[in-house]
CSV table of C-alpha atoms in Angstrom, one decimal:
chain,number,residue,atom,x,y,z
A,1,MET,CA,144.0,56.8,153.3
A,2,ASN,CA,143.1,55.5,150.0
A,3,GLU,CA,144.2,56.9,146.7
A,4,ASN,CA,141.0,58.8,146.0
A,5,GLU,CA,141.2,60.6,149.3
A,6,THR,CA,144.8,61.5,148.7
A,7,GLU,CA,143.9,63.0,145.3
A,8,LEU,CA,141.1,65.0,146.9
A,9,ARG,CA,143.5,66.3,149.6
A,10,VAL,CA,146.0,67.3,146.9
A,11,GLN,CA,143.2,69.1,145.0
A,12,ALA,CA,142.3,70.9,148.3
A,13,LEU,CA,145.9,71.9,148.7
A,14,VAL,CA,146.0,73.3,145.2
A,15,ASP,CA,142.7,75.2,145.9
A,16,GLY,CA,144.2,76.7,149.1
A,17,GLU,CA,141.7,74.9,151.3
A,18,LEU,CA,144.4,73.3,153.5
A,19,ALA,CA,146.5,75.2,156.0
A,20,GLY,CA,149.0,74.7,158.8
A,21,THR,CA,150.5,71.3,159.7
A,22,GLU,CA,148.1,69.5,157.5
A,23,ALA,CA,149.3,71.3,154.5
A,24,ASP,CA,152.9,71.0,155.5
A,25,GLU,CA,152.6,67.2,155.9
A,26,LEU,CA,150.9,66.8,152.5
A,27,ARG,CA,153.6,69.0,150.9
A,28,ALA,CA,156.3,66.8,152.4
A,29,ARG,CA,154.5,63.7,151.3
A,30,ILE,CA,154.2,65.1,147.7
A,31,GLN,CA,157.9,65.8,147.6
A,32,GLY,CA,158.7,62.2,148.4
A,33,ASP,CA,156.2,60.6,146.0
A,34,ASP,CA,156.6,60.9,142.3
A,35,ALA,CA,153.0,60.2,141.4
A,36,LEU,CA,151.7,62.7,143.9
A,37,ARG,CA,154.2,65.3,142.7
A,38,GLU,CA,153.0,64.7,139.1
A,39,LEU,CA,149.3,65.0,140.2
A,40,HIS,CA,150.0,68.2,142.1
A,41,ALA,CA,151.8,69.7,139.1
A,42,ARG,CA,148.9,68.7,136.8
A,43,LEU,CA,146.2,70.2,139.1
A,44,THR,CA,148.2,73.4,139.6
A,45,ALA,CA,148.6,73.8,135.9
A,46,ALA,CA,144.9,73.2,135.4
A,47,ARG,CA,144.0,75.7,138.0
A,48,GLY,CA,146.2,78.2,136.3
A,49,LEU,CA,144.3,77.7,133.1
A,50,MET,CA,140.9,78.1,134.8
A,51,ASP,CA,141.8,81.3,136.6
A,52,GLY,CA,141.1,83.5,133.5
A,53,ALA,CA,138.0,81.6,132.4
A,54,GLU,CA,135.8,82.1,135.4
A,55,LEU,CA,132.4,83.7,134.9
A,56,PRO,CA,132.0,87.2,136.3
A,57,ARG,CA,130.1,87.2,139.6
A,58,PRO,CA,127.1,89.6,139.7
A,59,LEU,CA,127.1,92.2,142.4
A,60,PRO,CA,124.8,91.3,145.2
A,61,GLU,CA,121.5,93.2,145.1
A,62,PRO,CA,120.6,95.5,147.9
A,63,GLY,CA,118.1,94.3,150.4
A,64,ASP,CA,115.3,96.7,149.3
A,65,PHE,CA,115.7,96.0,145.6
A,66,HIS,CA,112.8,93.6,145.3
A,67,TRP,CA,110.6,95.8,147.5
A,68,SER,CA,111.2,98.8,145.3
A,69,GLN,CA,110.4,96.8,142.2
A,70,ILE,CA,107.1,95.7,143.8
A,71,SER,CA,106.3,99.2,144.9
A,72,GLU,CA,106.9,100.6,141.4
A,73,ALA,CA,104.7,97.9,139.8
A,74,ILE,CA,101.8,98.7,142.2
A,75,GLU,CA,102.1,102.5,141.5
A,76,ARG,CA,102.2,101.8,137.8
A,77,GLU,CA,99.0,99.7,137.9
A,78,ASP,CA,97.3,102.3,140.1
A,79,ARG,CA,98.0,105.0,137.5
A,80,GLN,CA,96.8,102.9,134.6
A,81,ALA,CA,93.6,102.0,136.5
A,82,ARG,CA,92.9,105.7,137.3
A,83,ARG,CA,93.5,106.6,133.6
A,84,LEU,CA,91.1,104.0,132.4
A,85,ALA,CA,88.6,104.4,135.2
A,86,LYS,CA,85.0,103.9,134.3
A,87,PRO,CA,83.3,107.3,133.6
A,88,SER,CA,80.4,108.4,135.6
A,89,THR,CA,76.9,107.0,134.8
A,90,ARG,CA,75.9,110.2,132.8
A,91,ALA,CA,79.1,110.1,130.8
A,92,GLY,CA,78.5,106.5,130.1
A,93,TRP,CA,75.0,107.2,128.9
A,94,LEU,CA,76.3,109.9,126.6
A,95,LEU,CA,79.0,107.6,125.2
A,96,SER,CA,76.5,104.9,124.4
A,97,TRP,CA,74.0,107.3,122.7
A,98,LEU,CA,76.3,109.8,121.0
A,99,PRO,CA,77.6,107.6,118.2
A,100,PRO,CA,74.2,106.5,116.8
A,101,LEU,CA,73.0,110.1,117.2
A,102,ALA,CA,75.9,111.5,115.4
A,103,GLY,CA,75.4,108.9,112.6
A,104,ALA,CA,71.8,109.8,112.3
A,105,ALA,CA,72.7,113.5,112.2
A,106,CYS,CA,75.1,112.8,109.3
A,107,ILE,CA,72.5,110.9,107.3
A,108,LEU,CA,69.9,113.7,108.0
A,109,LEU,CA,72.4,116.3,106.9
A,110,LEU,CA,73.2,114.5,103.7
A,111,LEU,CA,69.6,113.9,102.9
A,112,THR,CA,68.6,117.5,103.4
A,113,SER,CA,71.6,119.0,101.7
A,114,PRO,CA,70.5,121.3,98.9
A,115,SER,CA,73.4,120.0,96.8
A,116,ARG,CA,71.5,116.8,96.3
A,117,HIS,CA,68.6,118.6,94.6
A,118,ASP,CA,70.4,121.6,92.9
A,119,GLY,CA,73.1,119.8,91.2
A,120,PRO,CA,74.0,120.9,87.7
A,121,PRO,CA,72.1,119.2,84.9
A,122,ASP,CA,73.8,116.7,82.6
A,123,LEU,CA,74.9,119.0,79.9
A,124,GLY,CA,75.8,117.8,76.4
A,125,ILE,CA,79.5,118.6,76.0
A,126,MET,CA,82.3,118.4,78.6
A,127,LEU,CA,85.1,120.8,77.8
A,128,GLY,CA,87.3,120.2,80.8
A,129,SER,CA,87.1,119.5,84.5
A,130,ASP,CA,85.1,122.6,85.2
A,131,HIS,CA,83.7,123.6,81.8
A,132,GLU,CA,80.4,122.4,80.4
A,133,LEU,CA,78.8,123.3,77.2
A,134,GLU,CA,75.3,122.6,76.0
A,135,LEU,CA,74.1,123.5,72.5
A,136,SER,CA,70.5,123.8,71.6
A,137,ASP,CA,70.9,124.1,67.8
A,138,ASP,CA,72.9,121.4,66.0
A,139,THR,CA,73.1,123.5,62.8
A,140,ILE,CA,75.3,126.1,64.5
A,141,ASP,CA,79.0,125.4,64.2
A,142,VAL,CA,80.8,125.9,67.5
A,143,MET,CA,84.5,126.3,68.4
A,144,THR,CA,85.8,126.5,71.9
A,145,TYR,CA,89.1,127.9,73.1
A,146,ASN,CA,90.7,128.4,76.5
A,147,THR,CA,93.8,130.6,77.0
A,148,GLY,CA,96.7,128.8,78.5
A,149,ASP,CA,96.4,130.5,81.8
A,150,ASP,CA,92.6,129.7,81.9
A,151,ASN,CA,91.9,133.4,82.2
A,152,MET,CA,89.6,133.5,79.3
A,153,SER,CA,87.4,130.8,77.9
A,154,ILE,CA,85.8,131.4,74.5
A,155,VAL,CA,82.9,129.8,72.7
A,156,TRP,CA,82.8,130.9,69.1
A,157,LEU,CA,79.4,130.4,67.3
A,158,ASP,CA,78.9,130.6,63.6
A,159,PHE,CA,75.9,132.8,64.2
A,160,SER,CA,75.2,136.5,63.7
A,161,ILE,CA,73.3,138.4,66.4
A,162,ASP,CA,71.4,141.6,65.9
A,163,LEU,CA,73.6,144.0,67.8
A,164,ARG,CA,71.2,147.0,67.6
A,165,PRO,CA,70.4,148.4,71.0
A,166,ASP,CA,67.3,147.5,72.8
A,167,THR,CA,65.3,150.7,73.1
A,168,LEU,CA,63.2,149.5,76.0
A,169,HIS,CA,66.0,148.3,78.3
A,170,ILE,CA,63.9,145.7,80.0
A,171,TRP,CA,65.3,143.3,82.6
A,172,LEU,CA,63.9,139.8,82.1
A,173,ASP,CA,63.8,138.6,85.7
B,1,MET,CA,85.9,97.4,130.9
B,2,PRO,CA,88.4,100.3,130.5
B,3,ARG,CA,89.4,98.8,127.1
B,4,ILE,CA,85.7,99.0,126.0
B,5,VAL,CA,85.4,102.6,127.2
B,6,ASN,CA,88.6,103.5,125.3
B,7,HIS,CA,87.2,101.9,122.1
B,8,ARG,CA,84.0,103.8,122.5
B,9,MET,CA,85.9,107.0,122.8
B,10,LYS,CA,87.8,106.3,119.6
B,11,ARG,CA,84.5,105.5,117.8
B,12,LEU,CA,83.0,108.7,119.2
B,13,THR,CA,85.9,110.8,118.0
B,14,ALA,CA,85.7,109.2,114.5
B,15,MET,CA,82.0,110.0,114.3
B,16,ALA,CA,82.5,113.6,115.5
B,17,VAL,CA,85.2,114.1,112.8
B,18,ALA,CA,82.8,112.6,110.2
B,19,LEU,CA,80.1,115.0,111.3
B,20,LEU,CA,82.4,118.0,111.1
B,21,LEU,CA,83.5,117.0,107.6
B,22,ALA,CA,79.9,116.5,106.5
B,23,ALA,CA,78.9,119.9,107.9
B,24,SER,CA,81.8,121.7,106.3
B,25,ALA,CA,81.0,120.0,102.9
B,26,HIS,CA,77.4,121.1,103.3
B,27,PHE,CA,78.3,124.7,103.8
B,28,ALA,CA,81.0,124.6,101.2
B,29,ALA,CA,78.5,123.3,98.7
B,30,GLN,CA,76.4,126.4,99.1
B,31,ALA,CA,77.0,129.3,96.7
B,32,ASP,CA,77.6,132.9,97.8
B,33,PRO,CA,75.8,135.8,96.2
B,34,ILE,CA,77.8,137.1,93.2
B,35,THR,CA,77.9,140.1,91.0
B,36,VAL,CA,78.4,139.4,87.3
B,37,GLU,CA,79.2,141.9,84.6
B,38,ALA,CA,78.1,141.2,81.1
B,39,ARG,CA,79.4,143.3,78.2
B,40,LEU,CA,78.3,143.3,74.6
B,41,VAL,CA,81.4,144.1,72.6
B,42,LEU,CA,81.9,144.7,68.9
B,43,GLY,CA,85.2,143.8,67.3
B,44,THR,CA,86.0,145.5,64.1
B,45,ILE,CA,88.9,146.6,61.9
B,46,LYS,CA,87.3,150.0,61.3
B,47,GLU,CA,87.6,152.7,63.9
B,48,GLN,CA,84.2,154.1,65.1
B,49,LYS,CA,84.7,157.3,67.0
B,50,ASP,CA,81.2,157.4,68.2
B,51,GLN,CA,81.5,154.2,70.1
B,52,MET,CA,83.0,153.7,73.5
B,53,GLU,CA,86.1,151.5,73.6
B,54,VAL,CA,86.1,148.5,75.9
B,55,SER,CA,88.4,148.5,78.9
B,56,ALA,CA,92.1,148.1,78.2
B,57,ALA,CA,92.3,144.8,80.0
B,58,ILE,CA,89.5,143.2,78.0
B,59,LYS,CA,90.8,144.7,74.8
B,60,ARG,CA,94.2,143.2,75.5
B,61,LYS,CA,92.8,139.8,76.2
B,62,LEU,CA,90.6,139.8,73.0
B,63,ALA,CA,93.3,141.2,70.8
B,64,ARG,CA,95.6,138.5,71.9
B,65,VAL,CA,93.3,135.9,70.4
B,66,PHE,CA,91.3,137.6,67.6
B,67,LYS,CA,92.3,139.6,64.6
B,68,TRP,CA,90.2,142.7,65.1
B,69,LYS,CA,92.0,145.9,66.0
B,70,HIS,CA,89.2,147.9,67.7
B,71,TYR,CA,86.8,146.6,70.4
B,72,TYR,CA,83.8,148.8,71.3
B,73,GLU,CA,81.5,148.3,74.3
B,74,LEU,CA,77.9,148.5,72.9
B,75,ASN,CA,76.2,147.6,76.2
B,76,SER,CA,77.0,146.4,79.7
B,77,LYS,CA,74.9,145.0,82.5
B,78,ARG,CA,75.8,144.4,86.1
B,79,ILE,CA,73.8,141.6,87.7
B,80,ASN,CA,73.6,140.7,91.3
B,81,ILE,CA,72.6,137.0,91.7
B,82,ALA,CA,71.7,135.3,95.0
B,83,ASP,CA,72.6,131.7,95.9
B,84,ALA,CA,71.3,129.3,93.4
B,85,ALA,CA,69.3,132.0,91.6
B,86,THR,CA,69.0,132.9,87.9
B,87,LYS,CA,68.8,136.4,86.5
B,88,SER,CA,68.4,137.6,82.9
B,89,ALA,CA,69.7,140.6,81.1
B,90,LYS,CA,69.0,142.0,77.7
B,91,LEU,CA,72.1,143.2,75.9
B,92,SER,CA,70.7,144.1,72.5
B,93,ARG,CA,67.5,144.1,70.7
B,94,ALA,CA,67.9,140.4,70.0
B,95,ALA,CA,70.5,139.1,72.4
B,96,SER,CA,69.9,138.3,76.0
B,97,ILE,CA,71.5,136.1,78.6
B,98,LYS,CA,70.5,134.2,81.7
B,99,VAL,CA,73.0,133.8,84.4
B,100,THR,CA,72.7,131.2,87.2
B,101,ASN,CA,74.8,131.3,90.4
B,102,ARG,CA,75.7,127.6,91.0
B,103,LYS,CA,77.5,126.1,93.9
B,104,ASN,CA,81.3,125.8,94.1
B,105,GLY,CA,81.9,129.1,92.3
B,106,LYS,CA,80.3,127.9,89.1
B,107,VAL,CA,78.4,130.2,86.8
B,108,ALA,CA,76.1,129.0,84.0
B,109,VAL,CA,75.4,131.5,81.2
B,110,SER,CA,72.7,130.8,78.6
B,111,LEU,CA,72.7,132.9,75.4
B,112,PHE,CA,69.4,133.7,73.7
B,113,SER,CA,68.8,135.3,70.3
B,114,LYS,CA,65.3,136.4,69.8
B,115,GLY,CA,64.1,134.3,72.7
B,116,LYS,CA,65.7,131.1,71.4
B,117,MET,CA,68.5,129.6,73.4
B,118,LEU,CA,71.7,129.1,71.4
B,119,VAL,CA,74.2,127.8,73.9
B,120,GLN,CA,74.7,127.4,77.6
B,121,LYS,CA,78.2,127.5,79.1
B,122,THR,CA,78.9,126.5,82.7
B,123,GLN,CA,82.3,127.0,84.3
B,124,ASP,CA,84.1,128.0,87.5
B,125,LEU,CA,84.4,131.7,86.9
B,126,LYS,CA,87.1,133.2,88.9
B,127,PRO,CA,87.1,137.0,89.6
B,128,SER,CA,90.0,137.6,87.2
B,129,SER,CA,88.8,135.4,84.4
B,130,HIS,CA,86.4,135.9,81.6
B,131,MET,CA,83.8,133.8,79.8
B,132,VAL,CA,83.4,134.9,76.2
B,133,LEU,CA,80.6,133.9,73.9
B,134,ALA,CA,81.3,135.2,70.5
B,135,GLY,CA,80.4,135.0,66.8
B,136,SER,CA,80.9,136.8,63.5
B,137,THR,CA,78.7,139.4,61.9
B,138,ALA,CA,77.9,140.1,58.2
B,139,SER,CA,80.4,143.0,57.9
B,140,ASP,CA,83.7,141.3,58.7
B,141,SER,CA,83.4,142.1,62.4
B,142,ALA,CA,82.5,140.1,65.4
B,143,TRP,CA,80.3,140.3,68.5
B,144,PHE,CA,81.5,139.3,71.9
B,145,ILE,CA,79.6,138.8,75.1
B,146,VAL,CA,82.2,139.1,77.8
B,147,ILE,CA,81.1,137.7,81.2
B,148,SER,CA,83.2,138.4,84.3
B,149,LYS,CA,82.6,138.1,88.0
B,150,SER,CA,83.2,141.1,90.2
B,151,LYS,CA,85.5,140.7,93.2
């Protein structure tokens, strides 16, 4: 037995892979050989260090694990395919025509909207966001005033009006 | 193909929302018929027992801004105006107004004296607010045309 084989057998003994008379003989030989005893002590110490550093072993997976994974994947794809299934031919026709029809309806609505034609004229003086004032006589002095709560807006004209009653009471429609 | 259909659905939804918004804006832009009250008021420091005093609410509002103590209602007109229509009312021998019912709650009032337009005021007239066109007279008093919208 060469030296390498002897070292491998000592390693096997340390690892618990030898038993019976083979192990007893090797132990007796180690006791009588200083070099083998030193090797056995070194390997035993090294094994002791490695015991706590072993990687955890994963639990073995059950036999039907992969089958259940495949089955779930197939069901998931079926559900997705049903959800995104192509609509019927009539629905497809509607989907293809509705967007342009809706767009045309929007344009038509905007073009025929009365607000395009009945917008307020561009009046002369802008008092605020919703107040507009137009003067037709530049010789009349005008002052404007809005109460803080916007409950009353006042246009004061330096102009005297004939307040006498109108005897005819005519509506000027 | 399902991805294309999904994209079309999204586009259709967006177009439908745009259509609804356009339709709502279209209807919101239209004006409802309104009723406007126009009062010709005289403000003076002298009491005039033969004249009818203006309502307490209007007197309080005017007196908060102007110096006159007494406010008398010389004339008042109630005008019903359809959508986008204009109506006129004569308040005195010389003064008349034209009121236009514009969209978005706006009311345009033009004041005429002896047929000549003096001023036109346009504003969003809320039911509780007043538009006042006013001026002085020769005898240290003032005239007011108080426009309000009935609820």
